[in-house]
Tab-separated table of N, CA and C in Angstrom:
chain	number	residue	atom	x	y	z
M	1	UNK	N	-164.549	-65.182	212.376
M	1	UNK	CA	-163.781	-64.769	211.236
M	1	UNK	C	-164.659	-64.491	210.040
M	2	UNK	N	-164.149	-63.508	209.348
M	2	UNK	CA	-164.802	-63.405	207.912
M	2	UNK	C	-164.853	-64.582	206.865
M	3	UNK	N	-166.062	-65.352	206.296
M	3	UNK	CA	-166.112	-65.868	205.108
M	3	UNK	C	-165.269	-65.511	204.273
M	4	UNK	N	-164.693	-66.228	203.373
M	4	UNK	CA	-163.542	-66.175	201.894
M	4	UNK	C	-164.730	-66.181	200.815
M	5	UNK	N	-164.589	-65.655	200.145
M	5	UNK	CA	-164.656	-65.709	199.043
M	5	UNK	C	-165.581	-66.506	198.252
M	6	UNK	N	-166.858	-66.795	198.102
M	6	UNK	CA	-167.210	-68.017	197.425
M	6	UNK	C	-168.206	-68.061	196.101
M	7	UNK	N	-167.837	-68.539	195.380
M	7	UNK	CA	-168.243	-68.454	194.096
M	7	UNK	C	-168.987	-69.417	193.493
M	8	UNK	N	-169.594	-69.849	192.293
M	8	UNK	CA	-170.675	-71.103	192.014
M	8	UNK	C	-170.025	-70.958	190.958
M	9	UNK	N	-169.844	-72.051	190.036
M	9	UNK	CA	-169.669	-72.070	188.578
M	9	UNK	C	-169.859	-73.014	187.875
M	10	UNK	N	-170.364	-73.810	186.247
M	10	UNK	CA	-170.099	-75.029	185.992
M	10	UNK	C	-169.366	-75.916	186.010
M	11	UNK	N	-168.752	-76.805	186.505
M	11	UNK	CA	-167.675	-77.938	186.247
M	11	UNK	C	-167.069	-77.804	185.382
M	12	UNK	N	-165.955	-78.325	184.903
M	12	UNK	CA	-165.100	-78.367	183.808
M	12	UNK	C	-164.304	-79.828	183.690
M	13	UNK	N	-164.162	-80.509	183.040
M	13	UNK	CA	-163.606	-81.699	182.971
M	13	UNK	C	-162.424	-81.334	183.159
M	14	UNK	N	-161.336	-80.346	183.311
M	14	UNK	CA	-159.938	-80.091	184.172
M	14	UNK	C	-160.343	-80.307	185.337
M	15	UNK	N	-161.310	-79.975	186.179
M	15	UNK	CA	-161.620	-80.260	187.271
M	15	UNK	C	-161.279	-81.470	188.082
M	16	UNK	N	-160.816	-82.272	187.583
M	16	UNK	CA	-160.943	-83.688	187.919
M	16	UNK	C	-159.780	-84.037	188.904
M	17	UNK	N	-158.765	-83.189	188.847
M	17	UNK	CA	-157.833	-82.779	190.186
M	17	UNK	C	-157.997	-82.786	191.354
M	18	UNK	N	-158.876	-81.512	191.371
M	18	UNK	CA	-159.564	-80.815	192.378
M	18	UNK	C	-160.355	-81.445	192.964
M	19	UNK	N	-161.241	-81.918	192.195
M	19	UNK	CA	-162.441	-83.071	192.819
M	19	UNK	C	-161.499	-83.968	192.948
M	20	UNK	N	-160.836	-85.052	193.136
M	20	UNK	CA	-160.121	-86.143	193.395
M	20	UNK	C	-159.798	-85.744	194.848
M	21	UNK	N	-159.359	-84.231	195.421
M	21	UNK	CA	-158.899	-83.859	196.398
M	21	UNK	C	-160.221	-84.099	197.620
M	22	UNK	N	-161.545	-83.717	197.350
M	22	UNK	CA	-162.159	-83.335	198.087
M	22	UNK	C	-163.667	-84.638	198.091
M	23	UNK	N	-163.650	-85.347	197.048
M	23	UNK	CA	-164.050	-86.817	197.002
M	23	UNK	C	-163.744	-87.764	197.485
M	24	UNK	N	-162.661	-88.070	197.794
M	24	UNK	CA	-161.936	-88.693	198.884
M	24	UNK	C	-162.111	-90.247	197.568
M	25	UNK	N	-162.034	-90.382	196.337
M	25	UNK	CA	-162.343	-91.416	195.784
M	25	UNK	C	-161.245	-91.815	195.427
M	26	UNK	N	-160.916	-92.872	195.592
M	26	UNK	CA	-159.033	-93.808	195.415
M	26	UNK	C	-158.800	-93.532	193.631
M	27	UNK	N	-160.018	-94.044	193.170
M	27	UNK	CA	-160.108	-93.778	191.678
M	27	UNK	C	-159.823	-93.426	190.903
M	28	UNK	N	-158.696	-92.685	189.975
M	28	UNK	CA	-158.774	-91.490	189.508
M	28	UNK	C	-160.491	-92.054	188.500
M	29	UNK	N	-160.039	-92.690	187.535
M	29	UNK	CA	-161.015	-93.480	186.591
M	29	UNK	C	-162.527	-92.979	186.849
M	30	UNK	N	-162.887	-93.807	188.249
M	30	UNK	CA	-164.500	-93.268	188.643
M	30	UNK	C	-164.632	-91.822	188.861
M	31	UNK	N	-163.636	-91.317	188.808
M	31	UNK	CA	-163.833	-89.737	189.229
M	31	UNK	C	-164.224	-88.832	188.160
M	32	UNK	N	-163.106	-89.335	187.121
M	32	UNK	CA	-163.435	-88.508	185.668
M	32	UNK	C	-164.864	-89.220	185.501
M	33	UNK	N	-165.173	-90.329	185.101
M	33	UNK	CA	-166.152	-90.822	184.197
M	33	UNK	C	-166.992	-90.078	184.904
M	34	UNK	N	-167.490	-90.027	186.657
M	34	UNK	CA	-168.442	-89.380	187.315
M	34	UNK	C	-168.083	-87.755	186.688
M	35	UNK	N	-167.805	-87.469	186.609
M	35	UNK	CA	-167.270	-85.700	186.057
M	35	UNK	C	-167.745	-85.715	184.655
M	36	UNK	N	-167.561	-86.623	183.911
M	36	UNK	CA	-167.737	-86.459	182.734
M	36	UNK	C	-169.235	-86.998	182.363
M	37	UNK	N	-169.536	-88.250	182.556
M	37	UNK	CA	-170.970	-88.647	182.322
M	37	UNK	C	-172.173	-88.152	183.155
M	38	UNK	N	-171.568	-87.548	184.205
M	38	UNK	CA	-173.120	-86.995	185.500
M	38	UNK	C	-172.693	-85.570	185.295
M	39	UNK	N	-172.001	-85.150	185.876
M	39	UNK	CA	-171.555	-83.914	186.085
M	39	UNK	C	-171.698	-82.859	185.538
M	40	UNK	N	-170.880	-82.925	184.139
M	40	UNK	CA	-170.638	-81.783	183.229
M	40	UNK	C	-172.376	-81.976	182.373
M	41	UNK	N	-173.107	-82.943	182.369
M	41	UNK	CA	-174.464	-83.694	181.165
M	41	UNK	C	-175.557	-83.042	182.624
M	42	UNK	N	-175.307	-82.774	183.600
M	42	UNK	CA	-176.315	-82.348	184.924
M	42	UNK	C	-176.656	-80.648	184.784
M	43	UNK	N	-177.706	-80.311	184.712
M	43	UNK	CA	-178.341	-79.403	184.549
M	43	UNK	C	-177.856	-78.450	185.484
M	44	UNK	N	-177.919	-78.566	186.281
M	44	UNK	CA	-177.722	-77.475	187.956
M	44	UNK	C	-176.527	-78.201	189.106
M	45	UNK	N	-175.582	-78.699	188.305
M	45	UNK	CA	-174.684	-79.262	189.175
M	45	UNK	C	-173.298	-78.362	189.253
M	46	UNK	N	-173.155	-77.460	190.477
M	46	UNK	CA	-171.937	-75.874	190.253
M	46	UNK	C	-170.267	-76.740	191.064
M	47	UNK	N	-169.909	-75.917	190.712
M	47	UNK	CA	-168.471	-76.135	191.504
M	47	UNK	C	-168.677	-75.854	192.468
M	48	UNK	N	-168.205	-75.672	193.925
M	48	UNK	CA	-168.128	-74.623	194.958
M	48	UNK	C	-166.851	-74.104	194.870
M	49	UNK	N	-166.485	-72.752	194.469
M	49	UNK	CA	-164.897	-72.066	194.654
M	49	UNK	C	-164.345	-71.480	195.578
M	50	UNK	N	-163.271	-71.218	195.789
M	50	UNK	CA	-162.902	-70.191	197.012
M	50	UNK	C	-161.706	-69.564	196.675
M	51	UNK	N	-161.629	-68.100	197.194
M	51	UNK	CA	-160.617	-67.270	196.618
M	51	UNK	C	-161.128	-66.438	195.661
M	52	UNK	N	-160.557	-65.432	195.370
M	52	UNK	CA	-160.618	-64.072	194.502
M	52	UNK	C	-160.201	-64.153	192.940
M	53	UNK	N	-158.864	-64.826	193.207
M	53	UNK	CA	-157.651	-64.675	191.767
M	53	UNK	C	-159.036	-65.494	190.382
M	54	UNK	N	-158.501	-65.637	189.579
M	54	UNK	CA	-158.900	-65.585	188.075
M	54	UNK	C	-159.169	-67.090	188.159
M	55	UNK	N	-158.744	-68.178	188.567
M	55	UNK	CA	-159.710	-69.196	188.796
M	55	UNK	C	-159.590	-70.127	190.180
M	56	UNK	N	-160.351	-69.168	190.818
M	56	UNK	CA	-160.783	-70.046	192.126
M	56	UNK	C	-161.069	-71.536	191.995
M	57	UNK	N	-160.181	-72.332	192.618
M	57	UNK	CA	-160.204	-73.710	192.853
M	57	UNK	C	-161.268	-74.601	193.659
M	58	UNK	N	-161.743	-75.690	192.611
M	58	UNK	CA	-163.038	-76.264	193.743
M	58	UNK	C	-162.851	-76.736	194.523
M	59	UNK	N	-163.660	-76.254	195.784
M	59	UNK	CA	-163.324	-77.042	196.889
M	59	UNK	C	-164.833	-78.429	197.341
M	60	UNK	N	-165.222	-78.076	196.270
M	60	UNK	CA	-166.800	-78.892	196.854
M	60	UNK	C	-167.958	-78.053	195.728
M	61	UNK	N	-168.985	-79.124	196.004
M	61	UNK	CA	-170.157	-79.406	194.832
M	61	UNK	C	-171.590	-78.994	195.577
M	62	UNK	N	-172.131	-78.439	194.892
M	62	UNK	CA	-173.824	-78.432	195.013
M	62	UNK	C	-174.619	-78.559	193.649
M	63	UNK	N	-175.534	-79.343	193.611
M	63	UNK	CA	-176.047	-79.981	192.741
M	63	UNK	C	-178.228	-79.387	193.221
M	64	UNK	N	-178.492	-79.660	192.124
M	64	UNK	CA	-179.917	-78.987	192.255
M	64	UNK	C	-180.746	-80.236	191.208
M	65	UNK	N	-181.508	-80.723	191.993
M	65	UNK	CA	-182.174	-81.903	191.211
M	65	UNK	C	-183.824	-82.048	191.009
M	66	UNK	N	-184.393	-81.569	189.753
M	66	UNK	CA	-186.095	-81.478	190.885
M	66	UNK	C	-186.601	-82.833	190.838
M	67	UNK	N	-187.617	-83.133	191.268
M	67	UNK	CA	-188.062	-84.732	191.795
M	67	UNK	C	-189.241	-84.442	191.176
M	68	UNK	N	-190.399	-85.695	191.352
M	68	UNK	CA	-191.518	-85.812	191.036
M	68	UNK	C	-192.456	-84.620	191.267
M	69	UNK	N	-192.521	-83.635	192.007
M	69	UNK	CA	-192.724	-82.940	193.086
M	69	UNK	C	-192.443	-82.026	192.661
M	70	UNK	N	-192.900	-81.267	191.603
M	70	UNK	CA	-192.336	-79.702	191.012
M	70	UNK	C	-192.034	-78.703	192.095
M	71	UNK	N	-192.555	-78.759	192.771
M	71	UNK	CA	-192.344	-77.924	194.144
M	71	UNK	C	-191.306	-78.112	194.898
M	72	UNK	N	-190.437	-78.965	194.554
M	72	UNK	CA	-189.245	-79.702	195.737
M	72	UNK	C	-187.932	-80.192	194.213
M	73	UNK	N	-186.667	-79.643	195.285
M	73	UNK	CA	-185.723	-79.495	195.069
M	73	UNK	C	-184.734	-80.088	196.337
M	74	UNK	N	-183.885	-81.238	195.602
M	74	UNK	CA	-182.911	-81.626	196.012
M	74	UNK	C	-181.671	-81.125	196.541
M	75	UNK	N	-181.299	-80.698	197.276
M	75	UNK	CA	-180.018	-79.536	197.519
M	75	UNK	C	-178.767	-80.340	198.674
M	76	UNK	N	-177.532	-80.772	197.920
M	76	UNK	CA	-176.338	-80.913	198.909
M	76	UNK	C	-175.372	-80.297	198.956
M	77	UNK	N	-174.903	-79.365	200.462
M	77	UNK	CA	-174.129	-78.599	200.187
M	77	UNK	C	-172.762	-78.421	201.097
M	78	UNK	N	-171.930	-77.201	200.770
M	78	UNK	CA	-170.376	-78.383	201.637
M	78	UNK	C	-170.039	-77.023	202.668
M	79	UNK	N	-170.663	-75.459	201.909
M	79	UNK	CA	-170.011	-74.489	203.148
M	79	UNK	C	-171.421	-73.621	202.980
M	80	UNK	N	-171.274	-73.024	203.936
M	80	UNK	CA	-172.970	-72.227	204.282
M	80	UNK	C	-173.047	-70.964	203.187
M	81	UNK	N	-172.263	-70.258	202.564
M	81	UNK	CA	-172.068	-69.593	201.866
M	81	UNK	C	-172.639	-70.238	200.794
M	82	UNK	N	-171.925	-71.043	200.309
M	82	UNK	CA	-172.136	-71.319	199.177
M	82	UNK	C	-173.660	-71.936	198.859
M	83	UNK	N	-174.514	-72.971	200.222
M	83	UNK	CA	-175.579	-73.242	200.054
M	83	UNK	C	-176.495	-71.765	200.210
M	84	UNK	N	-176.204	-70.601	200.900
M	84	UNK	CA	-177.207	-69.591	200.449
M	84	UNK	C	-176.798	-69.131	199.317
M	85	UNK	N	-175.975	-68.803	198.714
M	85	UNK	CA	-175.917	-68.774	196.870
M	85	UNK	C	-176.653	-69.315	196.147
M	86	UNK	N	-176.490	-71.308	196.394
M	86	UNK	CA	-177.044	-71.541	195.615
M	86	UNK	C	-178.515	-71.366	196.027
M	87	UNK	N	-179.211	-71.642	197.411
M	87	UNK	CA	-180.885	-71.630	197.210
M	87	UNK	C	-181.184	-70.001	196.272
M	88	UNK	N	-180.332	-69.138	196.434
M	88	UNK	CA	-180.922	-68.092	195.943
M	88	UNK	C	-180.961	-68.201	194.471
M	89	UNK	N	-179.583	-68.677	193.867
M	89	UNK	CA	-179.793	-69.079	192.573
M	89	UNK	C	-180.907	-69.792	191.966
M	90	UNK	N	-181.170	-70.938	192.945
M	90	UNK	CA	-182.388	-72.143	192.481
M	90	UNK	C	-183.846	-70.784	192.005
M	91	UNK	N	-183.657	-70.292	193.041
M	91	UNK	CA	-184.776	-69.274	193.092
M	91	UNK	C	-184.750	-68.420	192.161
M	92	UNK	N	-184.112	-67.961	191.728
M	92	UNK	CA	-183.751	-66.944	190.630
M	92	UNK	C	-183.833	-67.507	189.267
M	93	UNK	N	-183.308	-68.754	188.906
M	93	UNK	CA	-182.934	-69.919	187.584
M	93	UNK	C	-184.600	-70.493	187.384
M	94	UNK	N	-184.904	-70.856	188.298
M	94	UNK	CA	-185.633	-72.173	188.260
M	94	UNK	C	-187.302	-71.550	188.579
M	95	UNK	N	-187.812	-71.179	188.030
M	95	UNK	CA	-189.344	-70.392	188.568
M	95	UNK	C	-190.535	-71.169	188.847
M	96	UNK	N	-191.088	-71.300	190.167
M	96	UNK	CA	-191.867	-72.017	190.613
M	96	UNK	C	-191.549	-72.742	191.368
M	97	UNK	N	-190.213	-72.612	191.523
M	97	UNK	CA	-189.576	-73.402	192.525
M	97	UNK	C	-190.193	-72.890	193.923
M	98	UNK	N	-190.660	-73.708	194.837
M	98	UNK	CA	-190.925	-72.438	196.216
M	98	UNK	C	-190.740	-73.837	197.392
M	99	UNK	N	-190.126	-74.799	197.461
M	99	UNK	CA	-189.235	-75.498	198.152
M	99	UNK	C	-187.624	-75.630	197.871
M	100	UNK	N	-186.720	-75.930	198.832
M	100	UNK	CA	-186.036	-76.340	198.435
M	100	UNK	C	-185.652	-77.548	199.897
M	101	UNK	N	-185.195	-78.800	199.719
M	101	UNK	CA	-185.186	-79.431	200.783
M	101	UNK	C	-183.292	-79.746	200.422
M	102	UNK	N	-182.461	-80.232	202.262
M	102	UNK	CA	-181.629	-80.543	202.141
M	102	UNK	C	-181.418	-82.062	202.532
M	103	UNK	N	-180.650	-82.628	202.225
M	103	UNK	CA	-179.890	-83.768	202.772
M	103	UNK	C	-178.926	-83.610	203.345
M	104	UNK	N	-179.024	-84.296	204.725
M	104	UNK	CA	-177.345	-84.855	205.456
M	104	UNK	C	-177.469	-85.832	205.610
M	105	UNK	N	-175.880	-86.314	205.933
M	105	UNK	CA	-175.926	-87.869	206.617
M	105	UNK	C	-176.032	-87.659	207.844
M	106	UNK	N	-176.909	-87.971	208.997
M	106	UNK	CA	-177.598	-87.824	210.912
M	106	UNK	C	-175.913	-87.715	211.250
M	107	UNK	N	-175.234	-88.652	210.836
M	107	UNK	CA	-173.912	-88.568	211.406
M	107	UNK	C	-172.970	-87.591	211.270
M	108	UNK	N	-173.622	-86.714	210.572
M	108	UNK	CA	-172.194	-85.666	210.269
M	108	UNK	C	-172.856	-83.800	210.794
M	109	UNK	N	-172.737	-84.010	211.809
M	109	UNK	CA	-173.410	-83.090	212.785
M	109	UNK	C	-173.027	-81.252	211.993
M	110	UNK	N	-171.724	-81.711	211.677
M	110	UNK	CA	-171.115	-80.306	210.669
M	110	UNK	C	-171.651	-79.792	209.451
M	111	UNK	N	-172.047	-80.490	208.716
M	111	UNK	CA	-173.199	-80.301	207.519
M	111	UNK	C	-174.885	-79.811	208.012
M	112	UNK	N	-175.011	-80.215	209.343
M	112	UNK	CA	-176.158	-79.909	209.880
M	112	UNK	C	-176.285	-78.628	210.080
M	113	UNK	N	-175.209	-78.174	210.879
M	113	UNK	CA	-174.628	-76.958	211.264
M	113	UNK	C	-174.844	-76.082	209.868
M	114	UNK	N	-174.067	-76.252	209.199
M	114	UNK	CA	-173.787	-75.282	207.634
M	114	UNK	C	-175.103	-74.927	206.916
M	115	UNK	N	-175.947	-76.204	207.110
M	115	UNK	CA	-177.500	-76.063	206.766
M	115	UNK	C	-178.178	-75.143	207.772
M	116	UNK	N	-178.265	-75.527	208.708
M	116	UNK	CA	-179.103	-74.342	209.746
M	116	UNK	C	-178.092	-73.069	209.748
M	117	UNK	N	-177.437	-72.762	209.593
M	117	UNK	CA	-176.690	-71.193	209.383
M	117	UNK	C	-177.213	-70.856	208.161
M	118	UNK	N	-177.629	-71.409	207.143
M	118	UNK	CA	-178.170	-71.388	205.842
M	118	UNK	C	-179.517	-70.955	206.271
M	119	UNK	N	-180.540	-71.174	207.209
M	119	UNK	CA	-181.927	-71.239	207.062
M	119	UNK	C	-182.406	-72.219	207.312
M	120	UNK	N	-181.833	-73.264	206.780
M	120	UNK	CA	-182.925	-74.208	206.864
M	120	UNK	C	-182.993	-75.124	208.143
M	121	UNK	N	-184.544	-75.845	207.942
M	121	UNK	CA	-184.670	-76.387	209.740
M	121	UNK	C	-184.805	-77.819	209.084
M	122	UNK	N	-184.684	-78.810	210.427
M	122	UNK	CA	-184.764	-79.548	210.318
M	122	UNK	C	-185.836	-80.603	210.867
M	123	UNK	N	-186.439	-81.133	209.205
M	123	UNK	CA	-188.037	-81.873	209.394
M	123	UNK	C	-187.736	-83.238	210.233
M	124	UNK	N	-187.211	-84.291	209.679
M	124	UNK	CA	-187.055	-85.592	209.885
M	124	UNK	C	-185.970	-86.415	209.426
M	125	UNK	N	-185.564	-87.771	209.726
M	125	UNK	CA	-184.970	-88.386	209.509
M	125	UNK	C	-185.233	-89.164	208.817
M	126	UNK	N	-184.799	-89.587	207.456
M	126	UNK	CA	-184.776	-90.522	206.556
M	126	UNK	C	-184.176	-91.654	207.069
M	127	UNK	N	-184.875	-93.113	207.881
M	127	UNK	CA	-184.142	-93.997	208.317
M	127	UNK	C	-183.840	-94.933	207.433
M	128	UNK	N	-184.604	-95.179	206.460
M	128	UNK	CA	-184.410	-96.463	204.897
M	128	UNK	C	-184.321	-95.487	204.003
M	129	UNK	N	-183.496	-94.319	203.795
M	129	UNK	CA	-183.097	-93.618	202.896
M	129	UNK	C	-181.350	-94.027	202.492
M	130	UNK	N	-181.202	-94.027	201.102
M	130	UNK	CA	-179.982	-94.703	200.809
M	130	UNK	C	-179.599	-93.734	199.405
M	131	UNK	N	-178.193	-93.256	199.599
M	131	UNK	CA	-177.832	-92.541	198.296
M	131	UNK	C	-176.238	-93.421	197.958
M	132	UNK	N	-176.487	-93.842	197.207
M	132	UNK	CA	-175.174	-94.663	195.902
M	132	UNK	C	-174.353	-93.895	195.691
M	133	UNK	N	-172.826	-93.893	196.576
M	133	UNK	CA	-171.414	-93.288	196.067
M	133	UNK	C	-171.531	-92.955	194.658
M	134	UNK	N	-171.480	-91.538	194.059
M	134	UNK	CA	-171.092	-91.360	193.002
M	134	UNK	C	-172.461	-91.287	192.033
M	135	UNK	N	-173.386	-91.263	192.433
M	135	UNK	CA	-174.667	-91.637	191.319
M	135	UNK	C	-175.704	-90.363	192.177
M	136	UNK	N	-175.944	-90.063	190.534
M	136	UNK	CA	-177.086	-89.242	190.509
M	136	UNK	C	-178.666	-89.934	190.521
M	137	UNK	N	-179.175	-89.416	191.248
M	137	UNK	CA	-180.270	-90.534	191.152
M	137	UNK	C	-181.607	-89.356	190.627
C-alpha cells in the first residue's frame, strides 16, 4: 500500500491529547509537564503527523539529540517515513552532522523493521543500556 501522508512539525502544548493517545501514559499530569518542560524547551524534538487537512494529528515523536560526539546523533523513530524525513532534516539543520545512530528496544522487532526500511543497519546491542520513561537524557 501507499504511505499517508507524513509530516514533521514542532510540538505544541495542545498536543497533549494526542500524545496521551500514543504514550500509553495513565497520567494526564506527567504527560503535559513532559510536553511542557522537555518537549516544547528541546531543540530538535518534531511531532510525527499524518494526513493532508490543515492540522494533521500526532501520531508519534522523533527527537534529535547530539551527544559528546559531535559526529553522532541520537535518533527515535515511530514510522519509516517519517525517520527518513527526519535523518534528512538532521542533515540539512544541523551541519557536520555525518552520523546519525538509532535506538530500539531488541524486543520490538517492528521498530527494527521501520529502521532498516529507513537505511539504517544494525551495529550492536546495548545490553546495560537503560533509557528512563519520559526523560530526556
Amino acid at each position: 500500500g501507499s504511505v499517508p501522508a507524513v509530516t514533521l512539525r514542532r510540538f505544541e502544548l495542545t498536543d497533549v491529547d494526542a500524545m496521551m493517545e500514543w504514550a500509553s501514559d495513565p497520567e494526564a499530569e506527567a504527560v503535559l509537564a513532559f510536553l511542557r518542560d522537555a518537549v516544547l524547551r528541546h531543540q530538535w524534538f518534531r511531532a510525527v503527523c499524518l494526513g493532508v487537512e490543515l492540522e494533521p494529528r500526532p501520531v508519534g515523536a522523533v527527537s534529535v539529540t547530539p551527544t559528546d560526539d559531535a559526529c553522532r546523533a541520537e535518533l527515535c523513530g515511530v514510522a519509516t517515513a517519517a525517520v527518513k524525513r527526519a535523518v534528512a532534516a538532521v542533515f540539512g539543520e544541523f551541519p557536520g552532522v555525518v552520523r546519525v545512530e538509532a535506538l530500539v528496544d531488541v524486543d520490538n522487532p517492528a521498530a527494527r523493521r521501520v529502521l532498516e526500511n529507513a537505511g539504517f543497519q544494525r551495529e550492536a546491542v546495548l545490553r546495560s543500556y537503560c533509557v528512563r520513561r519520559l526523560m530526556l537524557s
